[in-house]
Short mmCIF file of C-alpha atoms in Angstrom, two decimals:
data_model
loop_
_atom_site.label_atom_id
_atom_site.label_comp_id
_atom_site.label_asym_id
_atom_site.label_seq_id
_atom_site.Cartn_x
_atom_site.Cartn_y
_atom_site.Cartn_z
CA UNK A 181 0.00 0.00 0.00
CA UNK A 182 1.40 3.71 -0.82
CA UNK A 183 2.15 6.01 2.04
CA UNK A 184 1.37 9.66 2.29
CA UNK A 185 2.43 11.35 -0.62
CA UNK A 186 3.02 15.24 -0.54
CA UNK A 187 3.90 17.56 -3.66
CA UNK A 188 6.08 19.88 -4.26
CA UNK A 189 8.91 18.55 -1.92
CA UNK A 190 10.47 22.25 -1.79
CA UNK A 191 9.55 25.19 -2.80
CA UNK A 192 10.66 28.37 -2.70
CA UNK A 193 8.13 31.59 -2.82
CA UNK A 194 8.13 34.90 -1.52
CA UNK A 195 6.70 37.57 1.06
CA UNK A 196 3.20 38.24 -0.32
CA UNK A 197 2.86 35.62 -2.66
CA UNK A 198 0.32 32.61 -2.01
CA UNK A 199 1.03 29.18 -2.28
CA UNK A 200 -0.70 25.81 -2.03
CA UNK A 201 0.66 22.62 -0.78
CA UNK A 202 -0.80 18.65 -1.76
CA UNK A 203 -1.26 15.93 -0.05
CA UNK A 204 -2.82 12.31 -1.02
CA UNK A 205 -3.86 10.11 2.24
CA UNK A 206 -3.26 5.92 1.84
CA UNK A 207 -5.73 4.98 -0.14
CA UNK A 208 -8.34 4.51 2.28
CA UNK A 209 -8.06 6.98 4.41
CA UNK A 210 -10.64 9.48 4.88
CA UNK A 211 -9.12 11.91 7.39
CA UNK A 212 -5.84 14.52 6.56
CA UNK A 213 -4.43 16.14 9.26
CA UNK A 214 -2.22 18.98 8.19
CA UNK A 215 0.75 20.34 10.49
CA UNK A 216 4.06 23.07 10.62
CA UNK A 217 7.43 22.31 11.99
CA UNK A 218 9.68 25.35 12.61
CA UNK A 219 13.34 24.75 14.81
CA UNK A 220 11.80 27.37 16.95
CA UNK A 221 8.34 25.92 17.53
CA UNK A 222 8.04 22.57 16.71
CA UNK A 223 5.18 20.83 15.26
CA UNK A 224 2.03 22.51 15.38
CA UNK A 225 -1.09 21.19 14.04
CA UNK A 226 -3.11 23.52 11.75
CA UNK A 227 -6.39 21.53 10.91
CA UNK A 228 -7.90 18.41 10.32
CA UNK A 229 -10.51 17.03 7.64
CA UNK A 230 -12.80 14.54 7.46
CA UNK A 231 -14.34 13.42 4.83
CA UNK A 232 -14.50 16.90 2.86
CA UNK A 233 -15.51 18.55 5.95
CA UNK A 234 -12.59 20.75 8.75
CA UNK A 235 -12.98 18.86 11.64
CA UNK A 236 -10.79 20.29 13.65
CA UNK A 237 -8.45 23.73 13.65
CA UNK A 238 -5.25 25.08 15.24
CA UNK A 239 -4.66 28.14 16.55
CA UNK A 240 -3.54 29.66 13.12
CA UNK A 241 -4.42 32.94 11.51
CA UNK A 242 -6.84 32.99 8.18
CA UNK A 243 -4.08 32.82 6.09
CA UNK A 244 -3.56 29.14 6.36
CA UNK A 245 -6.44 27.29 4.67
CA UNK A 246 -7.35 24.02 3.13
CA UNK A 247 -9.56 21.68 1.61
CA UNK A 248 -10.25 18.12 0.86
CA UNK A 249 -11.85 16.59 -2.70
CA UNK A 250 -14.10 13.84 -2.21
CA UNK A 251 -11.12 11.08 -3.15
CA UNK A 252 -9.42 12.18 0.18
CA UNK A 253 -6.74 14.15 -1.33
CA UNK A 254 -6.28 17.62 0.49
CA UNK A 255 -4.72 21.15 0.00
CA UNK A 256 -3.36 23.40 1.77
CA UNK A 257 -3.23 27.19 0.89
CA UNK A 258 -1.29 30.11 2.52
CA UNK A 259 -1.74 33.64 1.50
CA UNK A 260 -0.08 36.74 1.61
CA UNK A 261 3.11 34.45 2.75
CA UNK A 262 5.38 35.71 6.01
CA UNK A 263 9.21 35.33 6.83
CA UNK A 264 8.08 33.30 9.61
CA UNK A 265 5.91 30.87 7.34
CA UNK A 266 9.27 29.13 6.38
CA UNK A 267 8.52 26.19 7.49
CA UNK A 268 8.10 22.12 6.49
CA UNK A 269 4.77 21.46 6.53
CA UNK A 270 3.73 17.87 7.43
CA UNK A 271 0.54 15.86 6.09
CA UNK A 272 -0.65 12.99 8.22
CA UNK A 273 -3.59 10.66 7.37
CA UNK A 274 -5.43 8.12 9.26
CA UNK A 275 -8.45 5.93 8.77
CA UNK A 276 -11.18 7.22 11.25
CA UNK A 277 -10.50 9.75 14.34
CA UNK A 278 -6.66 11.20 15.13
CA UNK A 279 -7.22 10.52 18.71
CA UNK A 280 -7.83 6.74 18.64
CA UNK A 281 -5.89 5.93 15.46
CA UNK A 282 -2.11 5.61 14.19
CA UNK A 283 -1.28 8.58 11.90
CA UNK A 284 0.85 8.19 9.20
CA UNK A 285 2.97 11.44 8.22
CA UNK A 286 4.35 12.00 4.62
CA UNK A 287 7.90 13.24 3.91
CA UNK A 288 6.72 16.87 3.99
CA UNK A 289 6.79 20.16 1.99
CA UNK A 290 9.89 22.60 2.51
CA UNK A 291 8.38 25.81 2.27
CA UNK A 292 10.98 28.91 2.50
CA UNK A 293 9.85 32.10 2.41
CA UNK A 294 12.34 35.06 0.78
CA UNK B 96 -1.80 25.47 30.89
CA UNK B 97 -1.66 22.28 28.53
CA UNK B 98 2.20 21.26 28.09
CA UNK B 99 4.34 18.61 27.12
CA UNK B 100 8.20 19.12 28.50
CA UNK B 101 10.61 16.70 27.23
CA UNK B 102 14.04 15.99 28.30
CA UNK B 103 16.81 16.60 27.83
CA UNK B 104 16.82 18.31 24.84
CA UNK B 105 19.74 16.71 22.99
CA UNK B 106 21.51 13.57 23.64
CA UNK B 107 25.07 12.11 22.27
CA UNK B 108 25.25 8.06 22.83
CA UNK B 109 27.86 5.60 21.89
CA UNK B 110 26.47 2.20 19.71
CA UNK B 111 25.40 -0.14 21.59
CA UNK B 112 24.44 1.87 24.97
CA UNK B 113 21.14 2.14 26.56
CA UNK B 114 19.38 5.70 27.00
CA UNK B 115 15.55 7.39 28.27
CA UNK B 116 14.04 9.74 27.15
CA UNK B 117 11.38 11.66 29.16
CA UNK B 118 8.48 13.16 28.69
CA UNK B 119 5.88 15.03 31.68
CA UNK B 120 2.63 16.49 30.54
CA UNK B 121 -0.13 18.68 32.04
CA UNK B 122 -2.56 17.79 29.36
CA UNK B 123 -5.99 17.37 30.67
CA UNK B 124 -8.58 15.84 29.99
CA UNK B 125 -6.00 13.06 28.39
CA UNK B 126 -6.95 10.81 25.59
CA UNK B 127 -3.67 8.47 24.98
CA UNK B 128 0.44 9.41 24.75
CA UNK B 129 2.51 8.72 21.80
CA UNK B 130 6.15 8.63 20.73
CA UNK B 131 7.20 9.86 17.31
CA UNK B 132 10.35 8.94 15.71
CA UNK B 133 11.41 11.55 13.13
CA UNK B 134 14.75 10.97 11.31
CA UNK B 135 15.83 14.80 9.51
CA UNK B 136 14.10 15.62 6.67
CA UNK B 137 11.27 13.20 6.60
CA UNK B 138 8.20 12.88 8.44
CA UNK B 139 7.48 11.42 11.89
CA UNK B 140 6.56 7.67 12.78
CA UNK B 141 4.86 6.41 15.36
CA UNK B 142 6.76 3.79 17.81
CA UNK B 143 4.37 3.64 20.60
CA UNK B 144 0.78 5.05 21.35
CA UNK B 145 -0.77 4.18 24.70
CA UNK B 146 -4.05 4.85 26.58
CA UNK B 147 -4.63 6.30 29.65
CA UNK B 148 -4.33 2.45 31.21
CA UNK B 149 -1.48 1.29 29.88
CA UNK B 150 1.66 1.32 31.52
CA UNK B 151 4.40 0.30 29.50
CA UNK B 152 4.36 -0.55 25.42
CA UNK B 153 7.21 -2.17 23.40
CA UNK B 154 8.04 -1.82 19.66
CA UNK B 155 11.50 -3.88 19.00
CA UNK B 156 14.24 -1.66 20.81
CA UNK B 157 12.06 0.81 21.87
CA UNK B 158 9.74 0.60 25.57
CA UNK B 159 7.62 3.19 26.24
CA UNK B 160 6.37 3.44 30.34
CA UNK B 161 3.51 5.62 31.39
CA UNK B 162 2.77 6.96 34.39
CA UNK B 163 -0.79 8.82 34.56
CA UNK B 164 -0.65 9.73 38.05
CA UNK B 165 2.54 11.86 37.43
CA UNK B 166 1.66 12.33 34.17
CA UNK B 167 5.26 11.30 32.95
CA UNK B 168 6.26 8.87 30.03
CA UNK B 169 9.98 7.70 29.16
CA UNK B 170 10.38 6.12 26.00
CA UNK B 171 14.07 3.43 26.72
CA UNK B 172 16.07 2.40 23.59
CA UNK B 173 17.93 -0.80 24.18
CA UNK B 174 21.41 -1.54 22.59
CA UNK B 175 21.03 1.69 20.59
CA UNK B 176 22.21 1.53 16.66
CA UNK B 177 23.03 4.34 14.08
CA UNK B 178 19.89 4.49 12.51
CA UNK B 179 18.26 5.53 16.04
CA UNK B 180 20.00 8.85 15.40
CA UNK B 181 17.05 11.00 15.10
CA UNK B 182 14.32 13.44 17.05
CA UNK B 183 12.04 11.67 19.17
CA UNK B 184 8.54 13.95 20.01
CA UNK B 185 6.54 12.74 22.59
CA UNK B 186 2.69 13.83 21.45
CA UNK B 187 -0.50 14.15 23.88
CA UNK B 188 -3.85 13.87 23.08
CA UNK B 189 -6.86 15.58 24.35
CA UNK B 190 -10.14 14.05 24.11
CA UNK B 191 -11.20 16.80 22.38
CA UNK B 192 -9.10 16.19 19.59
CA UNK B 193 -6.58 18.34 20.79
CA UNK B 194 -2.88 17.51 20.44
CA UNK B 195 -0.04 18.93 22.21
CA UNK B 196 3.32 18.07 21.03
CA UNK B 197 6.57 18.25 22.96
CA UNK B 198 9.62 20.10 21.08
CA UNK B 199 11.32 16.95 20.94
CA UNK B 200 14.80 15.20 22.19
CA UNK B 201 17.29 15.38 19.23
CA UNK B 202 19.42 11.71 19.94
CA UNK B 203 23.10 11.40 18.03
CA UNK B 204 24.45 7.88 18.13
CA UNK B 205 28.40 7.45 17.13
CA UNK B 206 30.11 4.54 16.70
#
């Protein structure tokens, strides 16, 4: 079975632009869990979804959106990018509820922000 | 305030060697404790994940012990190798769906 897949890899942008970040869940599963992992902070989670649906949020300004399609596969937007938005960005999927089920990350997006 | 403090912060083993890792939390209410292996550049996997009645989980090399009255965990490698070179995050989770995540102990193993 494929893992977590997440596209681009690395990418570069800068302050002001937007940018959106992909990730497909193992086929399966039906929840995406999206997080950001600075030295500096650590991982922080961002939001959840659930069958199309945000299930759950961080405590992250309006800037940092997403989405998922009915086949599972999510996105991730940010607008109006930061310094501080540098960052690798982290997908995670599971097959029911975070809190009772193994997550399984993908490699990540390297986001830096000029 | 919901934390997870993990210690110590970095680590430097020799092959072979034992170490712990700890991890105390003020998470409340708490929904189960996992461990998170993440080698640099690639995304975190789970070792352990255990519920609020569990008191000690294995996964090969790696034990993980919880204590819920103290609210601490320690994750023990045994007869550590190379590829256990990595970031180990200890992760809480609320039964609200809320996660806290420790910042992690970063764990060098030389030969």
């Amino acid at each position: 079975k494929a893992g977590v897949t997440q596209t681009p890899r690395y990418l570069i942008k800068t302050r002001g632009q937007q940018v959106t970040l992909s990730c497909s869940p193992i086929s399966g599963h039906r929840s995406v869990s999206w997080y950001q992992q600075t030295p500096g902070q650590g991982l922080q989670f961002l939001f959840e979804y659930f069958s199309e649906t945000q299930r759950n949020k961080g405590n992250f300004p309006g800037r940092f959106s997403g989405r998922q399609f009915s086949n599972s596969r999510s996105e991730m937007n940010v607008s109006t990018l930061e310094l501080g938005d540098s960052a690798l960005y982290l997908c995670a999927s599971n097959s029911g509820s975070p809190t009772y089920n193994e997550q399984f990350f993908g490699p990540g997006t390297r986001l830096t922000v000029l | 305030k919901n934390q997870v403090e993990q210690s110590p912060q970095s680590l430097i083993i020799l092959e072979g060697k034992n170490c712990t890792l700890q991890c105390n939390y003020t998470v409340s209410p708490f929904s189960n404790l996992r461990w998170y292996k993440q080698d640099t550049g690639r995304g975190p996997v789970s070792l352990t994940i255990m519920t609020f009645s569990e008191n000690t989980k294995s996964n090969g090399r790696y034990t993980a012990t919880l204590d819920a009255d103290t609210k601490q965990s320690s994750l023990h490698i045994t007869a550590s190798q190379l590829s256990d070179s990595a970031s180990y995050i200890c992760v809480v989770w609320r039964d609200t769906d809320k996660l806290i995540f420790g910042t992690g102990t970063r764990l060098q193993v030389f030969p």
